[in-house]
C-alpha positions as a printed Julia matrix, in Angstrom:
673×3 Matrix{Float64}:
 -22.67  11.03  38.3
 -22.7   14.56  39.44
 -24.62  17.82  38.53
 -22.88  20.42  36.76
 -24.23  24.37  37.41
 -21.76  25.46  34.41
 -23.77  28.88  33.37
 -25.15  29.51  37.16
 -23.76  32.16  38.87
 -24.97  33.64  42.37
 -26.13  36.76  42.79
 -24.35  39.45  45.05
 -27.22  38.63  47.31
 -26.45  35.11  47.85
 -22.82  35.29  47.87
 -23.46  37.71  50.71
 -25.31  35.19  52.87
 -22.98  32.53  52.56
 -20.36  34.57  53.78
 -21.91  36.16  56.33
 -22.02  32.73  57.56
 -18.42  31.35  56.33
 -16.39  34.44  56.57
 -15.18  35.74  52.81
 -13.69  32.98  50.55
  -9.75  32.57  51.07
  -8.97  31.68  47.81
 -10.13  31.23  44.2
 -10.82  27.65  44.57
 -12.8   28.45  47.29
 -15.58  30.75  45.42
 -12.81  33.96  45.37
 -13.82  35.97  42.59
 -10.57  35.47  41.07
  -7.05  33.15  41.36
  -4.08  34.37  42.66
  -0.78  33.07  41.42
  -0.64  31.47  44.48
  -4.28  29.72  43.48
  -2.54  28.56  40.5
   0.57  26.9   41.56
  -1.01  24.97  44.66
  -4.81  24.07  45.39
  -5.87  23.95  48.92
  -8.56  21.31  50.16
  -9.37  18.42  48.99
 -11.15  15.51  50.53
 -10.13  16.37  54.4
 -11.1   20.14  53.87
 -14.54  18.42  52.51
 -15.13  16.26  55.75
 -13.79  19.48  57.8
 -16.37  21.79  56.66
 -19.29  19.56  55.16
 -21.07  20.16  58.5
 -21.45  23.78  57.19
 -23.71  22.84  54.6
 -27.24  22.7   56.68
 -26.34  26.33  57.99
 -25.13  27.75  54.77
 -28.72  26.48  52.78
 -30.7   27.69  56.28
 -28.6   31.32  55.5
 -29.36  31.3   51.47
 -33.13  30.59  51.94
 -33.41  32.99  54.57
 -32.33  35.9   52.34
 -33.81  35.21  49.02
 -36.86  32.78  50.09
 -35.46  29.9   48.08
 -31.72  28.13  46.63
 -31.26  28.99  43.21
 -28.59  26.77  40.83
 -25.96  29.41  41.33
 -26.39  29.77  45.04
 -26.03  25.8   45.58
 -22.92  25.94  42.89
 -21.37  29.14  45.08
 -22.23  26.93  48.74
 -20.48  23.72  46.88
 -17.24  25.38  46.26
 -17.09  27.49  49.56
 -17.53  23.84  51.36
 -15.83  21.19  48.36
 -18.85  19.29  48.26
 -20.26  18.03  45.42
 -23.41  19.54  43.39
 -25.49  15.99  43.46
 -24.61  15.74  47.22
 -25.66  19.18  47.99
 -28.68  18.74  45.98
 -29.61  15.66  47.78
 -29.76  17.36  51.53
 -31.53  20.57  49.9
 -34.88  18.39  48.48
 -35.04  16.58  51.58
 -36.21  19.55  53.89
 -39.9   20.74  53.58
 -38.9   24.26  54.01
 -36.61  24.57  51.49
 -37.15  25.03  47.95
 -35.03  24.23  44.91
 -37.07  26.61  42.67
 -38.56  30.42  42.78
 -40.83  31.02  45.47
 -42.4   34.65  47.02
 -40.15  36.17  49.6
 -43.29  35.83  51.98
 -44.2   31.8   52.6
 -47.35  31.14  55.25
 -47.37  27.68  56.42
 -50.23  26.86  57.47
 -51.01  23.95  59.64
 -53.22  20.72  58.86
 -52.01  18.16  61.15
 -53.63  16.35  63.82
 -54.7   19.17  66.49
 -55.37  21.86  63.74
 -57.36  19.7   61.76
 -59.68  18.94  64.69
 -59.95  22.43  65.25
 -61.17  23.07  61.62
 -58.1   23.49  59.65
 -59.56  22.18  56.37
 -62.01  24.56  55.75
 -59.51  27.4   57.08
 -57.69  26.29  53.6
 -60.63  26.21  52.28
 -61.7   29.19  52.5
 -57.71  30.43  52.15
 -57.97  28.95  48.57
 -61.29  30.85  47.21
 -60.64  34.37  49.51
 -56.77  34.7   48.72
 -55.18  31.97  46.59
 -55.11  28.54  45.67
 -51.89  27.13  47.62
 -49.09  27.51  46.41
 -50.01  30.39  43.88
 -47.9   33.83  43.93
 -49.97  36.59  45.14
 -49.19  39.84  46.01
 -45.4   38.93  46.46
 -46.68  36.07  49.32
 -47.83  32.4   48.93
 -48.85  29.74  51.06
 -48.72  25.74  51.76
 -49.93  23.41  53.95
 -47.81  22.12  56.53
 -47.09  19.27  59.23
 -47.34  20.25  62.63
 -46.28  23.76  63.4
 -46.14  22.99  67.36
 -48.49  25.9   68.47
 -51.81  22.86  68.97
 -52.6   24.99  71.76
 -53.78  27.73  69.9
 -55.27  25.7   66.71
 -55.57  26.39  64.03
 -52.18  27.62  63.06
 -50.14  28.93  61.17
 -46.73  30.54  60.48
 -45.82  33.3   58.33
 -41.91  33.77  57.39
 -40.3   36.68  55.3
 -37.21  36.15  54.0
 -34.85  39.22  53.49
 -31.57  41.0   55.39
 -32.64  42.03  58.78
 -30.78  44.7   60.35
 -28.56  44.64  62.46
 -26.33  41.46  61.04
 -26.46  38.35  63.41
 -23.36  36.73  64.25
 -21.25  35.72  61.49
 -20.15  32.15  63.17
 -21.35  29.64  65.77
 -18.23  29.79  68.19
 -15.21  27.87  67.88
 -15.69  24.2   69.1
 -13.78  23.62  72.01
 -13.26  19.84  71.08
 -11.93  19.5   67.54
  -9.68  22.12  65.71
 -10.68  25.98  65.82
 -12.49  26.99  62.45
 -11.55  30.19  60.22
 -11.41  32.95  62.74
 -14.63  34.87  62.71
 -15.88  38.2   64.77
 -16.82  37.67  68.49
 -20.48  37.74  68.91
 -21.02  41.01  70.75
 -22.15  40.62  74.63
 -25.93  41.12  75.17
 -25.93  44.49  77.42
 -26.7   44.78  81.01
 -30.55  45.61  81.7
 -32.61  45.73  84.41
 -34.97  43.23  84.94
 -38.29  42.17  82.82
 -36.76  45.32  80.11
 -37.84  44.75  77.13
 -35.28  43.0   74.78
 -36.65  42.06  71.8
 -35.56  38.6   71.66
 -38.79  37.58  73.48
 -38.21  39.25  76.83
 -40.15  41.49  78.7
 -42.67  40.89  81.96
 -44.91  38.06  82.08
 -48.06  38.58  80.58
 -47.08  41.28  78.93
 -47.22  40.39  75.45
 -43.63  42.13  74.73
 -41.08  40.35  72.91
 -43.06  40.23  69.84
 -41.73  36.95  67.35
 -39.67  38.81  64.55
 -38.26  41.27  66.23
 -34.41  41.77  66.06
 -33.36  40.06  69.58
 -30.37  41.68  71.41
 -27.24  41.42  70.71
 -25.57  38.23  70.33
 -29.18  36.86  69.37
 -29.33  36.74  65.3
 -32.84  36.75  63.44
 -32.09  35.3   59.89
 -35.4   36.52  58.67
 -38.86  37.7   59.51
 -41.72  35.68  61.19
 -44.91  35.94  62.8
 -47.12  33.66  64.22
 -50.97  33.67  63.6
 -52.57  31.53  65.95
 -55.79  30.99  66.24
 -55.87  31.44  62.52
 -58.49  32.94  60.71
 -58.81  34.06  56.89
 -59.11  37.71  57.88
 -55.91  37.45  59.91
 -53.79  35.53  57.56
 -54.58  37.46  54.59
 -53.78  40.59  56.6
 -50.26  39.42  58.05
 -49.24  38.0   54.21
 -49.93  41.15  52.96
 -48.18  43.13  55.84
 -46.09  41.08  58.33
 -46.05  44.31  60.6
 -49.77  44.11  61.24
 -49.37  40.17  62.41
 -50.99  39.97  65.88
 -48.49  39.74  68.66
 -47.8   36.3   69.77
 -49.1   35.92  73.32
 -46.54  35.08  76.11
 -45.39  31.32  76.92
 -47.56  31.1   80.01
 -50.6   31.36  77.99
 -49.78  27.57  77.57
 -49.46  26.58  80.85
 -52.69  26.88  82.32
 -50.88  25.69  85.65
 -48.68  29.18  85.11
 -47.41  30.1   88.68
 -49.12  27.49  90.79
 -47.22  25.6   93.48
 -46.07  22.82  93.25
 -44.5   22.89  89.3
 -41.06  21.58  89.11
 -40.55  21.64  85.25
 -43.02  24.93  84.93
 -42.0   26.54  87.9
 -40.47  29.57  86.09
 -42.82  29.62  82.98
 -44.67  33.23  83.79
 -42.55  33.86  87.12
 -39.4   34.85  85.68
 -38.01  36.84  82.86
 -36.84  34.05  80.46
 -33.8   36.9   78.8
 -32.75  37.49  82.39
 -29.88  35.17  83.53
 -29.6   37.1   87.17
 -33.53  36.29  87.28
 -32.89  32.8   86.6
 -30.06  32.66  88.68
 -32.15  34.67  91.64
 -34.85  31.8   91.22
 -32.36  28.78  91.95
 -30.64  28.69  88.86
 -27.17  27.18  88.56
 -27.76  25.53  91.76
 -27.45  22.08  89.92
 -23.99  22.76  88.25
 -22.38  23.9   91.52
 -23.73  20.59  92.88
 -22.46  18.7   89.63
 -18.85  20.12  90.36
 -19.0   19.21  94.09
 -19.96  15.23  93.34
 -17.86  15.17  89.83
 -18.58  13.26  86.5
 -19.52   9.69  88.39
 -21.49  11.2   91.16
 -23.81  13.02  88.64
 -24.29  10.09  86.8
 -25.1    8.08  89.92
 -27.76  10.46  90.89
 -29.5   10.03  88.15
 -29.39   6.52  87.86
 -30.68   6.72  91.92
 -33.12   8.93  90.95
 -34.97   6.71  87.81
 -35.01   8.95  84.62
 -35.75   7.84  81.88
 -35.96   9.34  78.72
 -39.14  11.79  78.26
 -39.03  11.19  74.19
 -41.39   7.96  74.32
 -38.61   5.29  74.44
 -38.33   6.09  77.69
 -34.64   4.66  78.24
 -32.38   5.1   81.36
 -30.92   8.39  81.39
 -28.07   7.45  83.65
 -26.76   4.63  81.68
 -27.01   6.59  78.54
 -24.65   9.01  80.16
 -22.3    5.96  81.89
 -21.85   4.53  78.45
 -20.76   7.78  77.07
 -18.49   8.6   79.85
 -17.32   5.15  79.47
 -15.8    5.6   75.92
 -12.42   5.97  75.17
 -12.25   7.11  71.88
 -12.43  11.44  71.99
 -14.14  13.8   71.54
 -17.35  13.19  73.28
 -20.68  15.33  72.3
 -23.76  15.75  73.88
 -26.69  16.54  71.19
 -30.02  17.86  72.49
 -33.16  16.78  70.41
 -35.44  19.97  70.2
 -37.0   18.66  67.27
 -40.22  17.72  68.55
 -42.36  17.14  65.46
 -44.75  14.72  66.82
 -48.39  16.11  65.4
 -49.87  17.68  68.91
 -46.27  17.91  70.79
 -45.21  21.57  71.97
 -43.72  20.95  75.15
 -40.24  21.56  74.58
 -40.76  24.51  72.65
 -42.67  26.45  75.86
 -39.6   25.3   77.91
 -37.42  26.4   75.73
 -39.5   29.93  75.1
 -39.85  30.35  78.8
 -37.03  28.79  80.71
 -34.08  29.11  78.29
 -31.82  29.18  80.74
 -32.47  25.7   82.35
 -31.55  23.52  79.56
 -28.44  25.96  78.54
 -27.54  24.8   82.2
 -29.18  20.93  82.28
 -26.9   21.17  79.5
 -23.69  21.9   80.92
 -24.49  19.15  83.44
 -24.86  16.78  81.4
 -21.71  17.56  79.14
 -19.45  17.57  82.31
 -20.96  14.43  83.16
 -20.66  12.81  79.73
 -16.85  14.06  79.37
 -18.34  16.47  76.42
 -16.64  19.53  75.81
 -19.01  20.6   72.85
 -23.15  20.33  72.65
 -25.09  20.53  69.84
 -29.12  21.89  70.36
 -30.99  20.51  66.99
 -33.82  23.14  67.25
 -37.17  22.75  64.64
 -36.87  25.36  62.07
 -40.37  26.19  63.35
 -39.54  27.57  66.32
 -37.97  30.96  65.89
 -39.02  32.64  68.83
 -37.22  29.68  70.73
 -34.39  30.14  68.17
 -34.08  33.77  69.85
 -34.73  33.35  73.31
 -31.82  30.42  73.35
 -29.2   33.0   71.06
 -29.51  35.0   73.72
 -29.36  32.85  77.22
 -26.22  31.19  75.11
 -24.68  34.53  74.62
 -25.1   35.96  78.3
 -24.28  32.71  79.99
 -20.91  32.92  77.81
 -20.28  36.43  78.46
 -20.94  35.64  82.57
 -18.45  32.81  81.99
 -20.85  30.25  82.37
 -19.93  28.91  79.23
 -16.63  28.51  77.47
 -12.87  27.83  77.97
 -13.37  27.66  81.89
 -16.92  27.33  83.47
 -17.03  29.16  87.2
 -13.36  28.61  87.39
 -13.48  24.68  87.73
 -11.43  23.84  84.67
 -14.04  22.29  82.72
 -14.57  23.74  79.01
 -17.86  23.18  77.09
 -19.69  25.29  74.48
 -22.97  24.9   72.7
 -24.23  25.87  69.4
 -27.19  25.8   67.65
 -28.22  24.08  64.66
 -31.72  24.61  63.02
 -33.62  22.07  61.56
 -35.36  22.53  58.3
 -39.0   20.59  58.05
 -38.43  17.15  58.93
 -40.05  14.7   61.37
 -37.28  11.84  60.59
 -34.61  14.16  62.24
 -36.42  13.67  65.49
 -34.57   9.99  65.08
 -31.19  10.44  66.91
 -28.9    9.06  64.23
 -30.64  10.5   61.44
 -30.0   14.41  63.75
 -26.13  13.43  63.43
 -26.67  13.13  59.65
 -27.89  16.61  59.57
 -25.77  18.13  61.74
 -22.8   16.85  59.47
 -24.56  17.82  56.51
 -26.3   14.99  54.67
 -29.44  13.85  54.42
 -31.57  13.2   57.61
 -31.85   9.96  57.21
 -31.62   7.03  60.25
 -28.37   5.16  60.43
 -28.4    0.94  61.17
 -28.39   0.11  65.17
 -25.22  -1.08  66.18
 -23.05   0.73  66.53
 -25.12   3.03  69.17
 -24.87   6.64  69.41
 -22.66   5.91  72.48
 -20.21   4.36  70.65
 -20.13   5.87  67.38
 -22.46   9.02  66.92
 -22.18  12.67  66.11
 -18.68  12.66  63.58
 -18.06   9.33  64.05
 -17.09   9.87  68.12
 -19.38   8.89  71.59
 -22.49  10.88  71.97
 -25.24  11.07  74.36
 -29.17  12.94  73.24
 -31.62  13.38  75.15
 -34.72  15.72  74.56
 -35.5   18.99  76.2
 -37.73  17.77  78.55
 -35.15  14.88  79.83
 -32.52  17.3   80.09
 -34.3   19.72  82.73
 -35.55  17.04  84.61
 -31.86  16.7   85.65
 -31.57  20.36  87.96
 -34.24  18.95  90.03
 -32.3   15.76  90.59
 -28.99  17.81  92.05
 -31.07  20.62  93.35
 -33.25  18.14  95.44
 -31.54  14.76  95.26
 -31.83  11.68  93.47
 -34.36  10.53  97.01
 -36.61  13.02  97.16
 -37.01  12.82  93.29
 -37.51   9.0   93.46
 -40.19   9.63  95.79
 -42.24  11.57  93.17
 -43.78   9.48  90.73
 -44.77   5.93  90.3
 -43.51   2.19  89.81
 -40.27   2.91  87.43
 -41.86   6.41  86.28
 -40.73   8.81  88.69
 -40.74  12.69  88.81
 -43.21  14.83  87.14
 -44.26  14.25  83.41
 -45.49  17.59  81.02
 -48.66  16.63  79.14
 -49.5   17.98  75.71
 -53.21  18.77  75.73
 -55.06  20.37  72.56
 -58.31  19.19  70.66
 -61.98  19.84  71.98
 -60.81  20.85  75.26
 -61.31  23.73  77.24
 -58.11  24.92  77.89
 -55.76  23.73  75.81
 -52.0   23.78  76.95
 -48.95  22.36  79.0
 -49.35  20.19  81.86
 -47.48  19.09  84.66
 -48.6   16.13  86.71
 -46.73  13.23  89.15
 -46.09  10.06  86.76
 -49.3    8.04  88.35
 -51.94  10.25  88.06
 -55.0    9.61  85.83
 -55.92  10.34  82.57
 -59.57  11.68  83.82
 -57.4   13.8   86.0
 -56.09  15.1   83.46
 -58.88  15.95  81.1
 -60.38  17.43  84.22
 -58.21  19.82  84.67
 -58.56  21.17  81.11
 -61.65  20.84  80.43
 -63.63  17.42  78.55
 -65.83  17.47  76.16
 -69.28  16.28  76.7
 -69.53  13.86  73.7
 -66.01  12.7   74.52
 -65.26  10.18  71.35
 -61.93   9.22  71.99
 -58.21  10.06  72.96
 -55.16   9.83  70.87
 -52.11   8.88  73.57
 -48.39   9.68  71.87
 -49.25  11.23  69.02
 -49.59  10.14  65.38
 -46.98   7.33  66.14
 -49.27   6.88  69.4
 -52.95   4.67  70.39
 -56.09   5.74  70.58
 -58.53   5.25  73.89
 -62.23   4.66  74.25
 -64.18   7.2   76.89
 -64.66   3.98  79.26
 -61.01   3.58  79.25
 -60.31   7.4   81.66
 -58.7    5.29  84.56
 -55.49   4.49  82.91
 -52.38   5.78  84.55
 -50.25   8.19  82.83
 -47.19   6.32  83.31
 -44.75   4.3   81.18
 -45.23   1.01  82.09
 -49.42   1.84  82.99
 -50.04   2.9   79.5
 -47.72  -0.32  78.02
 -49.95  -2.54  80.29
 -53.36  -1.21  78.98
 -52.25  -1.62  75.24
 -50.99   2.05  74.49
 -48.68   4.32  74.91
 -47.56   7.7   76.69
 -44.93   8.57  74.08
 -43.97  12.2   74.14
 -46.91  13.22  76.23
 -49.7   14.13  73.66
 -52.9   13.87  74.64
 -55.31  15.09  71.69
 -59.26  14.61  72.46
 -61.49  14.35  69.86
 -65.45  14.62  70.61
 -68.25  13.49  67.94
 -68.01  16.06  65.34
 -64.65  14.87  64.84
 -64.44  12.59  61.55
 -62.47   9.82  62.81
 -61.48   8.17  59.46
 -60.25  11.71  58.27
 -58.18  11.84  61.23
 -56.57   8.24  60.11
 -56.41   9.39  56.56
 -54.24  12.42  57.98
 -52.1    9.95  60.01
 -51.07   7.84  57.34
 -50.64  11.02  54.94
 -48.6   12.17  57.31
 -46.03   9.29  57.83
 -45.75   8.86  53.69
 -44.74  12.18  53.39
 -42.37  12.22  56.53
 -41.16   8.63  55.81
 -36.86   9.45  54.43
 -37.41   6.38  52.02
 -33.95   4.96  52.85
 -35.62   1.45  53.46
 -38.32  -0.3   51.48
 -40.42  -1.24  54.06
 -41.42   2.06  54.88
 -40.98   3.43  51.91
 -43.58   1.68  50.29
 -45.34   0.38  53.42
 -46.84   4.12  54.43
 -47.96   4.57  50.48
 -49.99   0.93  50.6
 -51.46   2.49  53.98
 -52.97   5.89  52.75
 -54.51   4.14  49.76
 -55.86   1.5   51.63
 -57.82   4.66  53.57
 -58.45   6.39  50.77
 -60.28   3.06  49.62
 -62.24   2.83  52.45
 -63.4    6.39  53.31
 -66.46   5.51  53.4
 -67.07   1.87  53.47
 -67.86   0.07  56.49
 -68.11  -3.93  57.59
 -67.36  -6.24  54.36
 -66.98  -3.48  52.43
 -63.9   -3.07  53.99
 -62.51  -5.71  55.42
 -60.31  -6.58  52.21
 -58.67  -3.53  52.87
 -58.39  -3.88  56.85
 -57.09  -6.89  56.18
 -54.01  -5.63  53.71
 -53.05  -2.91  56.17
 -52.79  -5.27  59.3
 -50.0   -7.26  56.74
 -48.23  -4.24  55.85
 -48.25  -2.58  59.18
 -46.82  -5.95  60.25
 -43.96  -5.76  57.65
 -43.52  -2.06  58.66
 -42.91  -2.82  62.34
 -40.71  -5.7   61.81
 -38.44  -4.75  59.1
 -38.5   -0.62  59.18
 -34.76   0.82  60.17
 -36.32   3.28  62.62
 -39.45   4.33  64.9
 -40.97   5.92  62.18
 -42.1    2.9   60.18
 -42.51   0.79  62.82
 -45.11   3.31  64.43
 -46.74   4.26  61.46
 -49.45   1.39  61.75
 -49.98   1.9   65.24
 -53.0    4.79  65.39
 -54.48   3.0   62.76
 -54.47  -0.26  64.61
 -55.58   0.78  67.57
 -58.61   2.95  66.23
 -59.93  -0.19  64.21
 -59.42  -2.43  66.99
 -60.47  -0.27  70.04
 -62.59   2.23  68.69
 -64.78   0.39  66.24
 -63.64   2.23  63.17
 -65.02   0.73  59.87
 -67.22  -1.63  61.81
């Protein structure tokens, strides 16, 4: 069965963002406003023109919502014939982002934050008193509204939130991604315009500008090459005053601070990952390559494909995303495929509740992963790279359009990269609101346009991933850790580090500390160490290690070491590097009641397990809010079965982590006792 739009026709407005994005339709079948004779005798497409453009469709919604704020019936009916897929499909992929909508909505949406780190910081009665000083959410007032939201990735500066404006913003960005250099050239499409030459720390609008100066404010039309879709602004620390004020008037939004006000560490020596994060002009490719940059790739071309990949098997990575698997045979098994093309897919969808790591690399070292990259591609056999970005992120959105554009324009990118012969490309593809895209089978999904949900395990990525061909993805954070492998050697960064965790490791720190913010230590070091350095509380209830799909740890508990196999032996784990301390005025079963909110609402529903298993968990803490001992044990006791069946039988991470905070709060911390 399909869904028919039969008396839904876009608006001039919508037709307008689609083809910004697609180019104008080349025929009647295609969404032309009439048929040609031509139209009539022979009809183009089909079934392979569906499969050639269906990875269109997550950038075409992204473009319609953008404009108008939401996808009307005629809009989805005018993207379904520009890319032959069908209504129901279509449909399907548009309800399953959060920040979409499928019905009328203000032009002005503020999401505002109540996940883990903001809700320690007092995000409930923010809404609180959002709801009785503005509007009850979701309510239309004064052309604006605003909704709660998952993890915005600003727990630094919690509470949060994030105000975006749809409309046209002058000038036009881009009208394509570039031609992929591995499959069949699209439609022909204007060249992106080269970003000018400027001097150094200028001001660009795209986020640039010296550091610590505050320039480069988030909304601003970034240069050239560097498209803004639409209007944002980040309010952060939120207050009522401040969010009513930027709803009203996005103009009088605060300016977003630089992204060295996360890294407390900002400038000290010593920083491998963080060493240009407030030291260099993150638009400025001749500061980044003035600062060591491109160092790596020269080194990559000298040792070829297999001598990369050796280094970093020499050197240990493994994979900073919490499963914390081999880098270098990821990229052997890749290399080792012969079935072509080969991609390379960077996960910068970190939407672990209290993660914002790869966002402030990405913000304030563009540059390194456009190259860590390029690396990895030539090592891989990858002539085309995909970056999945969160949809939150737009000044990172910005600040990458750009480095992209100038590194293509200095040939560092494209046909033939500093005159070795090797061609690779990278484009962008925005997420839209959802934590189960983080899972690397269910990003491939999304890049080709259906729904983000996890695929079965075998075949691996490696084998069969992004269209069907070998792919490696890694995450941000893995990716740079690569330059100071060539840069240094695979030795000296062995010799950092500890046991099978070597090199540095950046730490996530937000709650009731201090100073909030980024942190780079050696694997090995301490979690006191840690907390030391920003700041403990002094009624220090407990720690919550990996996030929501992490373990908690009591205060007596300090010593651990922040490594892989440290935190595995103590009964937790480091995951993706959050650290989120909570001190006594912290409501620990609220925070568990958030959790398990949390994974029901992220959970894809593709398997029943999950599905149902994350539902059974929130009402079993909804029953026992307030209960304690026998009261609850009933209760305790359903949730240990179900998070068993979860972690068994679940198709992904995300249902078989779902039980995990819970576990370890009733079991280490006393909770319900």
């Amino acid at each position: 069965m399909d869904l028919k739009y039969p008396d839904a026709v876009a608006t001039d407005a919508e037709r307008k963002a689609v083809d910004g994005l697609l180019g104008p339709p080349p025929s009647g079948w295609e969404g032309g406003a009439t048929r040609s004779d031509e139209d009539l005798r022979w009809a183009r497409g089909g079934a392979s023109a569906a499969k050639d453009r269906r990875d269109q469709l997550l950038p075409a919604l992204h473009a319609v919502n953008d404009r108008i704020g939401w996808i009307s019936e005629g809009a989805l009916g005018y993207i379904c014939r520009r890319l032959t897929v069908a209504p129901a499909e279509a449909y399907g992929v548009a309800t399953f982002y959060a920040m979409f909508s499928v019905r009328p909505r203000p032009a002005k949406v503020l999401h505002v934050c109540t996940d883990l780190a903001c809700a320690a910081r007092g995000a409930a009665a923010l809404c609180a008193d959002l709801t009785t000083g503005f509007a009850p959410a979701g309510t239309a007032t004064d052309g604006a509204t605003w909704q709660e939201s998952p993890c915005l990735g600003l727990c630094e500066r919690a509470p949060a939130a994030l105000l975006i404006q749809a409309g046209e913003q002058p000038p036009p960005a881009c009208p394509s991604p570039p031609a992929r250099l591995s499959t069949p050239a699209r439609a022909s499409a204007p060249a992106c315009p080269s970003p000018p030459a400027r001097p150094a720390f200028e001001d660009r609008g795209c986020g640039g500008g010296a550091p610590g100066s505050g320039k480069g404010r988030v909304g601003e039309q970034p240069a050239a090459g560097a498209p803004t879709p639409h209007r944002t602004a980040v309010i952060a620390p939120a207050s009522v005053e401040a969010l009513a004020t930027a709803t009203r008037s996005p103009d009088a939004a605060p300016t977003e601070p630089p992204p060295e006000s996360a890294v407390p560490q900002a400038g000290a020596p010593g920083l491998v990952l963080l060493k240009r994060i407030g030291t260099t002009d993150p638009a400025s490719l001749d500061d980044y390559r003035a600062s060591g940059g491109y160092t790596a790739l020269r080194r990559a071309f000298a040792l070829g494909p297999a001598g990369v990949i050796r280094e970093v098997l020499d050197a240990g990575l493994v994979g900073r995303g919490g499963a914390a698997f081999p880098t270098g045979r990821k990229w052997e098994a890749t290399a080792a495929q012969p079935d072509t093309p080969h991609y390379l897919v960077c996960n910068a969808d970190e939407s672990e509740p209290g993660t914002f790591k790869d966002r402030v690399l990405m913000e304030g070292d563009p540059y390194a992963l456009v190259e860590a990259m390029t690396v990895a591609g030539y090592a891989t056999g990858a002539r085309q790279g995909f970056i999945y970005l969160r949809g939150e992120y737009p000044r990172a959105y910005a600040r990458l359009s750009h480095a992209l554009a100038a590194a293509r324009t200095r040939g560092l990118l494209g046909p033939d990269i500093l005159g070795q012969g090797y061609a690779f490309d990278i484009e962008i593809r925005r997420g839209a609101g959802a934590y189960i895209c983080g899972e690397e089978t269910a990003i491939f999904n999304s890049i080709e346009g259906q729904r983000g949900e996890p695929r079965s395990k075998p075949p691996f990525p490696v084998e069969k991933g992004l269209f069907g061909k070998p792919t490696a993805v890694n995450n941000v954070e893995t990716l740079v850790n690569v330059l100071p492998i060539l840069e240094h050697g695979a030795g000296a960064y062995a010799a950092t580090g500890s046991g099978t965790s070597t090199g540095t490791k950046l730490f996530c720190v937000s709650g009731q500390v201090t100073v909030p913010g980024v942190y780079e230590l050696p694997f090995g070091a301490s979690l006191r160490e840690l907390l030391e350095l920003a700041g403990p509380p002094q009624d220090l209830r407990a720690v919550l290690l990996g996030g929501a799909a992490g373990g908690f740890v009591r205060p007596d508990e300090l010593d651990i070491p922040l490594t892989f196999e440290g935190t595995r032996a103590a009964g937790t784990t480091l995951g993706s590097g959050v650290v989120l301390v909570l001190d006594g005025s912290v409501e620990l079963p609220r925070i568990l009641l958030r959790i398990a909110e949390f994974f029901r609402d992220e959970s894809c529903g593709q398997c029943v397990p999950c599905r149902i298993g994350t539902v059974r968990q929130e009402e079993a803490l909804h029953r026992i809010m307030d209960r304690t001992g026998a009261a609850a044990a009933d209760d305790i006791a359903l949730m240990r079965e179900v998070g068993q069946a979860m972690r068994d039988a679940s198709i992904c991470g995300l249902g078989q982590t779902a039980w995990n905070a819970v576990e370890s709060a009733i079991d280490r911390l006393g909770v319900y006792k």
